[in-house]
């Protein structure tokens, strides 16, 4: 890995220790002047002298170990993760000096979520011998989906009692993306479409011989063992515990059109905060439902409107490729204010498609559009809450 030198190095004064040094110094002067009249002042003078000596020696030791040429290894980070889950960050600091150790190192991450800084707990290493490396570890949890930024790591070196503190800032400049929270749905969610296939006029799927080969992916529990590709599996690093299966597309799979409402009332409305909460929950619920439908070999068209962009309109036919793309778009989607005109294309798509329509709404009461030929399933917020069994977090 590449070694990074500090982009900014600053030396500051520890105000508490400096104040203690001045107080001890004046205490010694006062005790020297009254020592002949008050023998007990000699004890106070000795204690103040010891404190003075400790602060002086600590400052000298700290200053001697400052300029060791500290380096930081460029970390390999997982830049995409689920919101509300912990992800690890490990930073390695090297001491290339041949003579002096690094003493009492404290590091913290400089992370921002949008325009808001995020506080990271400090990580501590007592001593870093010459020509050695140490690791600082964090487990960060970002509870809000969207883009975040890891600006760098700030390492502080200060001997206890020293009046000087040296800070080193290592710029990392890593973009992070918090995907929607991962929901685990209850078994009742799989029964959403019971009876809808016949009602909407869909026919049963064709035999497996008509399926078209589209690629390979890692084996997941529940996959047909007959689809394991031995030629690809033997190339995996953990073979035979890590297998690869062939993935097929069935052209006769029923298509489901999933539409997510993105309209919320204006900020001055009394329901604004509630609708924002329902919007965030609907985003995570729709992502979880898409994953479940893809596991059932369904083809899903996902539609959601946006104000300043073309919105989301993606056909999920190849889950291994399309689902990660959908999650990235859902991580960046923002709610729309009621009255904006971008909801009209969504309504037109809902009326024109002949597939089964699944509408994730933010309101407890919602009516199906007029003129529809296929089935319409409206999932209200209370129904969404009933179908979510767990919010996955580690």
Tab-separated table of C-alpha atoms in Angstrom, residues 33-278:
chain	number	residue	atom	x	y	z
A	33	UNK	CA	10.021	34.288	49.948
A	34	UNK	CA	8.083	33.022	52.962
A	35	UNK	CA	10.091	29.866	53.648
A	36	UNK	CA	11.893	31.448	56.640
A	37	UNK	CA	8.627	32.510	58.272
A	38	UNK	CA	6.526	29.428	57.441
A	39	UNK	CA	8.304	26.050	57.518
A	40	UNK	CA	5.234	24.323	56.045
A	41	UNK	CA	5.698	26.348	52.870
A	42	UNK	CA	8.830	24.277	52.193
A	43	UNK	CA	6.655	21.197	51.649
A	44	UNK	CA	4.420	23.128	49.254
A	45	UNK	CA	7.512	24.415	47.429
A	46	UNK	CA	8.874	20.871	47.024
A	47	UNK	CA	5.582	19.618	45.603
A	48	UNK	CA	5.371	22.563	43.208
A	49	UNK	CA	8.992	21.949	42.166
A	50	UNK	CA	8.210	18.313	41.394
A	51	UNK	CA	5.252	19.416	39.261
A	52	UNK	CA	7.461	21.941	37.481
A	53	UNK	CA	10.080	19.299	36.792
A	54	UNK	CA	7.519	16.811	35.504
A	55	UNK	CA	5.948	19.326	33.096
A	56	UNK	CA	9.398	20.422	31.877
A	57	UNK	CA	10.655	16.860	31.286
A	58	UNK	CA	7.356	15.809	29.648
A	59	UNK	CA	7.505	18.800	27.310
A	60	UNK	CA	11.136	18.006	26.416
A	61	UNK	CA	10.400	14.312	25.774
A	62	UNK	CA	7.366	15.145	23.685
A	63	UNK	CA	9.312	17.643	21.593
A	64	UNK	CA	12.115	15.138	20.967
A	65	UNK	CA	9.678	12.528	19.588
A	66	UNK	CA	7.656	14.908	17.403
A	67	UNK	CA	9.755	14.915	14.231
A	68	UNK	CA	9.932	11.198	13.458
A	69	UNK	CA	8.493	11.400	9.926
A	70	UNK	CA	5.206	9.684	10.765
A	71	UNK	CA	3.511	7.984	7.774
A	72	UNK	CA	0.023	6.631	7.135
A	73	UNK	CA	-0.878	3.723	4.869
A	74	UNK	CA	-3.605	4.415	2.329
A	75	UNK	CA	-6.462	2.173	3.576
A	76	UNK	CA	-8.601	-0.182	1.537
A	77	UNK	CA	-12.163	0.734	2.475
A	78	UNK	CA	-15.585	-0.645	1.666
A	79	UNK	CA	-17.111	2.524	0.229
A	80	UNK	CA	-20.699	1.193	0.034
A	81	UNK	CA	-22.565	-0.093	3.068
A	82	UNK	CA	-26.070	-0.281	4.493
A	83	UNK	CA	-27.277	2.552	6.688
A	84	UNK	CA	-27.620	1.696	10.404
A	85	UNK	CA	-25.010	-1.061	10.111
A	86	UNK	CA	-21.476	-0.880	11.452
A	87	UNK	CA	-18.615	-0.978	8.990
A	88	UNK	CA	-14.943	-1.231	9.986
A	89	UNK	CA	-12.213	1.291	9.208
A	90	UNK	CA	-8.586	0.395	9.940
A	91	UNK	CA	-5.776	2.941	9.644
A	92	UNK	CA	-2.111	1.913	9.906
A	93	UNK	CA	0.389	4.475	11.182
A	94	UNK	CA	4.106	3.881	10.669
A	95	UNK	CA	7.029	5.243	12.650
A	96	UNK	CA	10.010	5.240	10.256
A	97	UNK	CA	12.392	6.726	12.818
A	98	UNK	CA	15.404	4.611	13.772
A	99	UNK	CA	15.839	6.229	17.190
A	100	UNK	CA	12.734	7.749	18.724
A	101	UNK	CA	9.405	6.067	19.497
A	102	UNK	CA	6.044	7.724	19.117
A	103	UNK	CA	4.350	8.094	22.481
A	104	UNK	CA	0.697	8.388	23.448
A	105	UNK	CA	-0.917	8.576	20.011
A	106	UNK	CA	-4.614	9.419	19.698
A	107	UNK	CA	-6.382	9.343	16.327
A	108	UNK	CA	-9.844	10.318	15.170
A	109	UNK	CA	-11.589	10.240	11.800
A	110	UNK	CA	-12.763	13.390	10.048
A	111	UNK	CA	-16.082	12.396	8.422
A	112	UNK	CA	-18.939	14.517	7.144
A	113	UNK	CA	-22.455	13.518	6.084
A	114	UNK	CA	-23.517	16.172	3.603
A	115	UNK	CA	-22.666	19.424	5.357
A	116	UNK	CA	-22.823	17.989	8.886
A	117	UNK	CA	-19.630	16.702	10.556
A	118	UNK	CA	-19.814	13.299	12.241
A	119	UNK	CA	-18.010	12.705	15.509
A	120	UNK	CA	-15.815	9.597	15.657
A	121	UNK	CA	-14.555	8.109	18.939
A	122	UNK	CA	-10.799	8.497	19.508
A	123	UNK	CA	-8.530	5.482	19.151
A	124	UNK	CA	-5.406	5.244	21.315
A	125	UNK	CA	-1.942	3.634	21.089
A	126	UNK	CA	0.404	4.063	24.038
A	127	UNK	CA	3.720	3.634	22.268
A	128	UNK	CA	4.907	2.979	18.722
A	129	UNK	CA	8.517	1.761	18.710
A	130	UNK	CA	10.988	2.879	16.025
A	131	UNK	CA	10.569	1.283	12.576
A	132	UNK	CA	7.209	-0.269	13.440
A	133	UNK	CA	3.532	0.222	12.614
A	134	UNK	CA	0.353	0.316	14.661
A	135	UNK	CA	-3.319	0.038	13.771
A	136	UNK	CA	-6.181	2.288	14.770
A	137	UNK	CA	-9.598	0.621	14.413
A	138	UNK	CA	-13.083	2.089	14.326
A	139	UNK	CA	-16.559	0.672	13.746
A	140	UNK	CA	-18.588	3.503	12.272
A	141	UNK	CA	-22.389	3.584	12.043
A	142	UNK	CA	-24.026	6.090	9.708
A	143	UNK	CA	-27.748	6.121	10.347
A	144	UNK	CA	-28.758	8.292	7.410
A	145	UNK	CA	-28.646	6.994	3.853
A	146	UNK	CA	-26.885	9.099	1.255
A	147	UNK	CA	-23.422	10.351	0.448
A	148	UNK	CA	-20.783	10.832	3.112
A	149	UNK	CA	-17.138	11.795	2.904
A	150	UNK	CA	-14.079	10.569	4.770
A	151	UNK	CA	-11.793	13.597	4.649
A	152	UNK	CA	-8.903	12.063	6.544
A	153	UNK	CA	-7.517	11.054	9.914
A	154	UNK	CA	-6.078	13.365	12.555
A	155	UNK	CA	-3.404	11.903	14.837
A	156	UNK	CA	-2.337	13.671	18.012
A	157	UNK	CA	0.942	13.048	19.827
A	158	UNK	CA	1.261	14.384	23.377
A	159	UNK	CA	3.244	13.128	26.366
A	160	UNK	CA	1.200	13.315	29.611
A	161	UNK	CA	1.955	16.629	31.257
A	162	UNK	CA	3.584	18.170	28.182
A	163	UNK	CA	2.720	21.748	27.323
A	164	UNK	CA	3.070	20.977	23.598
A	165	UNK	CA	0.670	18.931	21.447
A	166	UNK	CA	1.600	17.942	17.894
A	167	UNK	CA	-1.240	17.146	15.471
A	168	UNK	CA	-0.808	15.400	12.114
A	169	UNK	CA	-3.578	15.410	9.502
A	170	UNK	CA	-3.511	12.763	6.771
A	171	UNK	CA	-5.835	13.544	3.842
A	172	UNK	CA	-7.664	10.446	2.515
A	173	UNK	CA	-10.502	12.023	0.480
A	174	UNK	CA	-12.747	8.924	0.194
A	175	UNK	CA	-16.387	9.158	-0.934
A	176	UNK	CA	-18.752	6.897	1.031
A	177	UNK	CA	-22.298	5.873	0.131
A	178	UNK	CA	-24.795	4.716	2.752
A	179	UNK	CA	-27.363	2.504	1.022
A	180	UNK	CA	-30.956	2.237	2.328
A	181	UNK	CA	-31.385	0.365	5.593
A	182	UNK	CA	-31.731	-3.365	5.026
A	183	UNK	CA	-35.113	-4.716	6.085
A	184	UNK	CA	-35.998	-8.362	6.620
A	185	UNK	CA	-39.571	-8.967	5.540
A	186	UNK	CA	-41.982	-11.315	7.222
A	187	UNK	CA	-43.271	-14.428	5.399
A	188	UNK	CA	-46.560	-12.588	4.800
A	189	UNK	CA	-44.790	-10.390	2.217
A	190	UNK	CA	-44.417	-13.399	-0.087
A	191	UNK	CA	-48.227	-13.698	-0.210
A	192	UNK	CA	-48.769	-10.209	-1.655
A	193	UNK	CA	-49.271	-11.535	-5.173
A	194	UNK	CA	-51.310	-14.641	-4.438
A	195	UNK	CA	-54.276	-14.609	-6.768
A	196	UNK	CA	-52.970	-11.603	-8.692
A	197	UNK	CA	-51.335	-13.684	-11.424
A	198	UNK	CA	-54.664	-15.110	-12.538
A	199	UNK	CA	-56.497	-11.817	-12.085
A	200	UNK	CA	-54.098	-9.902	-14.303
A	201	UNK	CA	-54.189	-12.507	-17.071
A	202	UNK	CA	-50.606	-13.811	-16.797
A	203	UNK	CA	-49.800	-17.320	-17.882
A	204	UNK	CA	-47.636	-19.827	-16.028
A	205	UNK	CA	-43.928	-19.763	-16.677
A	206	UNK	CA	-42.453	-21.806	-19.514
A	207	UNK	CA	-40.274	-24.834	-18.819
A	208	UNK	CA	-36.679	-24.278	-17.765
A	209	UNK	CA	-35.489	-25.339	-21.227
A	210	UNK	CA	-36.690	-21.978	-22.579
A	211	UNK	CA	-34.636	-19.980	-20.079
A	212	UNK	CA	-31.778	-17.909	-21.456
A	213	UNK	CA	-28.311	-18.024	-19.860
A	214	UNK	CA	-27.306	-14.511	-18.713
A	215	UNK	CA	-24.260	-15.005	-16.448
A	216	UNK	CA	-22.971	-16.436	-13.190
A	217	UNK	CA	-23.046	-15.377	-9.546
A	218	UNK	CA	-22.082	-16.765	-6.143
A	219	UNK	CA	-24.201	-19.547	-4.666
A	220	UNK	CA	-26.912	-18.515	-2.190
A	221	UNK	CA	-28.916	-20.800	0.102
A	222	UNK	CA	-31.963	-22.044	-1.766
A	223	UNK	CA	-30.335	-22.149	-5.215
A	224	UNK	CA	-30.804	-25.280	-7.310
A	225	UNK	CA	-27.637	-27.427	-6.977
A	226	UNK	CA	-28.044	-28.402	-10.629
A	227	UNK	CA	-27.165	-24.828	-11.609
A	228	UNK	CA	-23.698	-24.971	-9.981
A	229	UNK	CA	-21.003	-24.273	-12.570
A	230	UNK	CA	-18.003	-26.448	-11.720
A	231	UNK	CA	-15.710	-24.696	-14.210
A	232	UNK	CA	-16.285	-21.335	-12.512
A	233	UNK	CA	-16.428	-22.701	-8.955
A	234	UNK	CA	-12.927	-24.204	-9.046
A	235	UNK	CA	-11.525	-20.718	-9.684
A	236	UNK	CA	-12.962	-19.316	-6.467
A	237	UNK	CA	-10.443	-18.804	-3.623
A	238	UNK	CA	-12.510	-20.782	-1.059
A	239	UNK	CA	-13.548	-23.688	-3.303
A	240	UNK	CA	-15.285	-26.073	-2.514
A	241	UNK	CA	-16.973	-23.949	0.204
A	242	UNK	CA	-17.478	-21.097	-2.251
A	243	UNK	CA	-19.504	-22.060	-5.328
A	244	UNK	CA	-20.757	-20.295	-8.442
A	245	UNK	CA	-24.141	-20.922	-10.062
A	246	UNK	CA	-25.388	-20.153	-13.546
A	247	UNK	CA	-28.107	-17.496	-13.743
A	248	UNK	CA	-30.922	-17.738	-16.263
A	249	UNK	CA	-33.564	-15.355	-17.484
A	250	UNK	CA	-37.071	-16.682	-18.029
A	251	UNK	CA	-38.768	-14.548	-20.704
A	252	UNK	CA	-42.164	-15.652	-19.446
A	253	UNK	CA	-41.657	-14.299	-15.915
A	254	UNK	CA	-44.426	-11.979	-14.767
A	255	UNK	CA	-43.432	-8.332	-14.733
A	256	UNK	CA	-44.300	-6.260	-11.691
A	257	UNK	CA	-44.328	-2.486	-11.850
A	258	UNK	CA	-43.321	-1.093	-8.455
A	259	UNK	CA	-44.017	2.618	-7.992
A	260	UNK	CA	-42.858	4.490	-4.901
A	261	UNK	CA	-44.507	7.752	-3.900
A	262	UNK	CA	-41.984	10.545	-3.315
A	263	UNK	CA	-44.339	13.470	-2.647
A	264	UNK	CA	-44.287	15.013	0.845
A	265	UNK	CA	-46.086	18.128	2.086
A	266	UNK	CA	-44.229	21.479	2.393
A	267	UNK	CA	-41.989	22.120	5.434
A	268	UNK	CA	-44.603	24.400	6.990
A	269	UNK	CA	-47.148	21.567	7.038
A	270	UNK	CA	-47.911	19.738	10.288
A	271	UNK	CA	-47.426	16.379	8.544
A	272	UNK	CA	-44.022	17.221	7.032
A	273	UNK	CA	-41.875	15.378	9.599
A	274	UNK	CA	-44.194	12.346	9.626
A	275	UNK	CA	-44.149	12.117	5.834
A	276	UNK	CA	-40.357	12.360	5.752
A	277	UNK	CA	-40.186	9.421	8.162
A	278	UNK	CA	-42.636	7.437	6.036
